[in-house]
XYZ file of C-alpha atoms in Angstrom:
237
model
C 114.773 97.519 98.024
C 114.316 99.678 94.979
C 111.520 102.023 95.588
C 109.639 102.389 92.280
C 106.542 104.386 91.598
C 104.900 107.561 90.336
C 104.146 111.111 91.449
C 100.665 110.379 92.756
C 98.527 107.212 92.639
C 95.863 108.250 90.119
C 95.069 105.296 87.891
C 94.601 106.340 84.258
C 92.025 104.399 82.258
C 94.804 103.211 79.889
C 96.491 101.167 82.643
C 93.628 100.664 85.162
C 93.344 96.896 84.316
C 96.897 96.431 85.523
C 95.854 97.193 89.093
C 93.675 94.632 90.963
C 90.195 95.334 92.242
C 88.581 96.084 94.637
C 89.803 99.023 96.737
C 90.632 102.752 96.578
C 93.011 103.969 93.922
C 95.789 104.022 96.549
C 95.046 100.454 97.643
C 94.972 99.202 94.044
C 98.180 101.109 93.168
C 100.030 99.768 96.248
C 99.121 96.181 95.326
C 101.370 96.558 92.244
C 103.987 99.310 92.923
C 105.824 99.741 96.195
C 106.339 103.517 96.423
C 104.699 106.799 95.581
C 105.646 110.463 95.750
C 103.051 112.774 97.431
C 103.239 115.999 95.410
C 99.957 117.430 96.668
C 101.685 118.299 99.996
C 103.611 120.973 98.046
C 100.281 122.826 97.238
C 98.154 122.230 100.364
C 98.158 121.041 103.914
C 97.012 117.510 104.589
C 95.636 116.683 108.054
C 97.612 114.225 110.219
C 94.564 111.922 110.069
C 94.823 111.929 106.255
C 98.452 110.751 106.363
C 97.434 108.120 109.011
C 94.679 106.834 106.748
C 97.028 106.582 103.765
C 99.560 104.636 105.867
C 96.785 102.171 106.833
C 95.867 101.631 103.183
C 99.227 100.156 102.032
C 101.253 97.042 102.698
C 104.083 97.108 105.282
C 106.819 97.272 102.656
C 105.211 100.315 100.805
C 106.906 103.759 101.201
C 105.879 107.341 100.591
C 108.095 110.172 99.581
C 106.593 113.497 100.637
C 107.367 116.822 99.042
C 107.927 119.859 101.284
C 105.351 122.609 101.031
C 106.075 125.511 98.599
C 105.625 127.830 101.614
C 109.037 126.601 102.703
C 110.791 126.252 99.422
C 109.313 128.842 97.142
C 107.733 131.556 99.371
C 110.037 131.600 102.378
C 112.894 130.297 100.180
C 114.459 128.259 102.974
C 114.672 131.236 105.453
C 112.755 131.622 108.689
C 110.711 128.511 108.096
C 111.359 126.468 111.245
C 107.708 126.820 112.385
C 106.363 125.768 109.018
C 108.792 122.926 108.820
C 107.886 121.632 112.248
C 104.205 121.821 111.354
C 104.732 119.867 108.159
C 106.800 117.137 109.795
C 104.068 116.807 112.484
C 101.615 116.059 109.760
C 103.543 113.699 107.546
C 105.058 111.749 110.492
C 101.589 110.111 110.805
C 102.802 107.892 107.923
C 104.936 106.139 110.566
C 107.476 103.706 109.234
C 105.919 104.065 105.732
C 107.452 107.522 105.478
C 110.377 106.724 103.252
C 111.866 110.055 102.093
C 111.401 113.800 102.118
C 111.710 115.681 98.815
C 112.906 119.293 98.804
C 112.219 120.743 95.315
C 113.624 124.219 94.802
C 112.562 127.028 92.438
C 114.746 127.628 89.400
C 115.503 131.160 90.695
C 116.981 129.932 93.996
C 120.769 130.128 93.702
C 122.943 128.267 96.177
C 123.766 130.311 99.234
C 126.164 128.415 101.415
C 125.149 130.085 104.716
C 121.335 130.014 104.189
C 121.275 126.428 102.767
C 123.481 124.939 105.492
C 121.304 126.563 108.152
C 118.128 125.187 106.556
C 119.410 121.700 106.210
C 120.916 121.692 109.690
C 117.504 122.667 111.141
C 115.852 119.966 109.047
C 118.335 117.479 110.370
C 117.651 118.546 113.948
C 113.955 117.581 113.369
C 114.261 114.691 110.984
C 116.931 112.034 110.674
C 115.539 110.010 107.800
C 116.263 110.082 104.078
C 116.136 113.484 102.283
C 116.582 114.346 98.604
C 116.866 117.818 97.178
C 116.064 118.804 93.601
C 117.802 122.106 92.931
C 117.141 123.812 89.585
C 119.941 126.371 89.503
C 123.417 125.517 88.274
C 125.052 127.176 91.287
C 124.051 124.132 93.375
C 126.947 122.247 91.775
C 129.046 123.986 94.508
C 126.875 122.469 97.346
C 128.167 118.905 97.111
C 130.377 118.878 100.217
C 127.513 120.382 102.301
C 125.044 117.809 100.965
C 127.403 114.953 101.800
C 128.081 116.331 105.324
C 124.379 116.513 106.144
C 123.415 113.262 104.323
C 121.303 114.996 101.697
C 121.093 113.367 98.228
C 120.782 115.462 95.133
C 118.102 114.190 92.715
C 119.030 112.933 89.245
C 116.512 114.795 87.097
C 115.159 114.241 83.602
C 115.269 116.459 81.695
C 118.272 117.955 83.389
C 118.523 121.658 84.044
C 122.311 121.861 84.353
C 125.204 119.553 83.750
C 125.442 118.090 87.222
C 121.814 117.158 87.840
C 121.444 114.469 85.208
C 123.078 111.997 87.556
C 122.669 111.264 91.218
C 124.849 113.452 93.454
C 125.212 114.635 96.987
C 125.236 111.996 99.727
C 125.709 108.538 98.075
C 123.655 106.690 100.636
C 120.482 107.692 98.837
C 119.871 107.700 95.095
C 116.662 109.408 93.884
C 115.632 109.605 90.212
C 112.839 111.944 89.206
C 111.772 111.470 85.601
C 109.522 114.307 84.308
C 109.377 113.142 80.668
C 111.472 113.991 77.592
C 111.228 115.755 75.191
C 107.847 117.044 76.328
C 108.022 117.566 80.111
C 105.290 115.893 82.176
C 103.892 114.189 79.014
C 106.516 112.184 77.035
C 107.046 108.519 77.858
C 110.565 107.023 78.032
C 111.648 104.560 75.432
C 112.310 100.864 76.101
C 116.088 101.277 75.721
C 116.249 104.088 78.226
C 114.270 102.002 80.771
C 116.485 98.959 80.290
C 119.559 101.017 80.909
C 117.895 102.722 83.974
C 117.032 99.308 85.439
C 120.721 98.407 85.291
C 121.698 101.626 87.011
C 119.119 101.117 89.707
C 120.415 97.509 90.308
C 124.003 98.913 90.661
C 122.813 101.528 93.163
C 120.985 98.839 95.169
C 124.009 96.529 95.071
C 126.220 99.355 96.433
C 123.929 99.627 99.424
C 122.213 102.926 98.471
C 118.553 103.469 99.323
C 117.274 103.682 95.736
C 114.276 105.498 94.455
C 112.830 106.013 91.038
C 109.722 108.186 90.515
C 108.062 108.880 87.213
C 106.481 112.376 87.077
C 105.436 112.245 83.448
C 101.810 111.939 84.648
C 99.971 114.557 82.466
C 99.138 112.085 79.674
C 99.272 108.884 81.789
C 102.789 107.790 80.635
C 104.117 107.441 84.243
C 102.206 104.321 85.052
C 103.187 102.596 81.830
C 106.874 103.428 82.294
C 106.790 102.352 85.929
C 105.140 98.995 85.091
C 107.677 98.383 82.307
C 110.601 99.208 84.544
C 109.136 96.962 87.176
C 109.228 94.075 84.757
C 112.827 94.819 83.821
C 113.785 94.864 87.530
C 112.121 91.487 88.176
């Protein structure tokens, strides 16, 4: 399956009619799209019961990607964070089999450190065996490819790209994860029809190659994400 969705399930007025009534925003969203990225976990703790409620609100095939807390990635900067990581995993595991992927988004200032980064991802792998994608934002992470492959960590294909190697999927090839933030105006701009048609073909190729394939639109600030996701859904059908 190609997991297609947005960063969050807020339904903007512009596209609300595309999502069937009745139900909560999440229930309506999940009736049309089959994946979502939980970004709010980056900013605040969600109770295990909250994750469990979300899991019960969606169909069996629906999947959540969950972003690691900024405490781990931005404050502790991947060091000495085993307790925080264990607590986070205990919370989001309440999604059960609807937990599809973990997302590790790193600060732009965090350069790749081979020893530190391997220790972190080895600890993560001791606690969690499922799909993991990392979105580094420092060019030095181009040197991390062998480590990512060894530990089955995918590197996000980001738009707009921050350095030459992050415009395309990288790292472990068993997972492909696109994060589309909007170009030229980040978080606002919508993607053109031609871009989405080409992206649909790339996603089909990843799926055909057997990769667990994700595409998340994060250009949510002006509501463009929902429109782009719905258009891409039609191309994929």
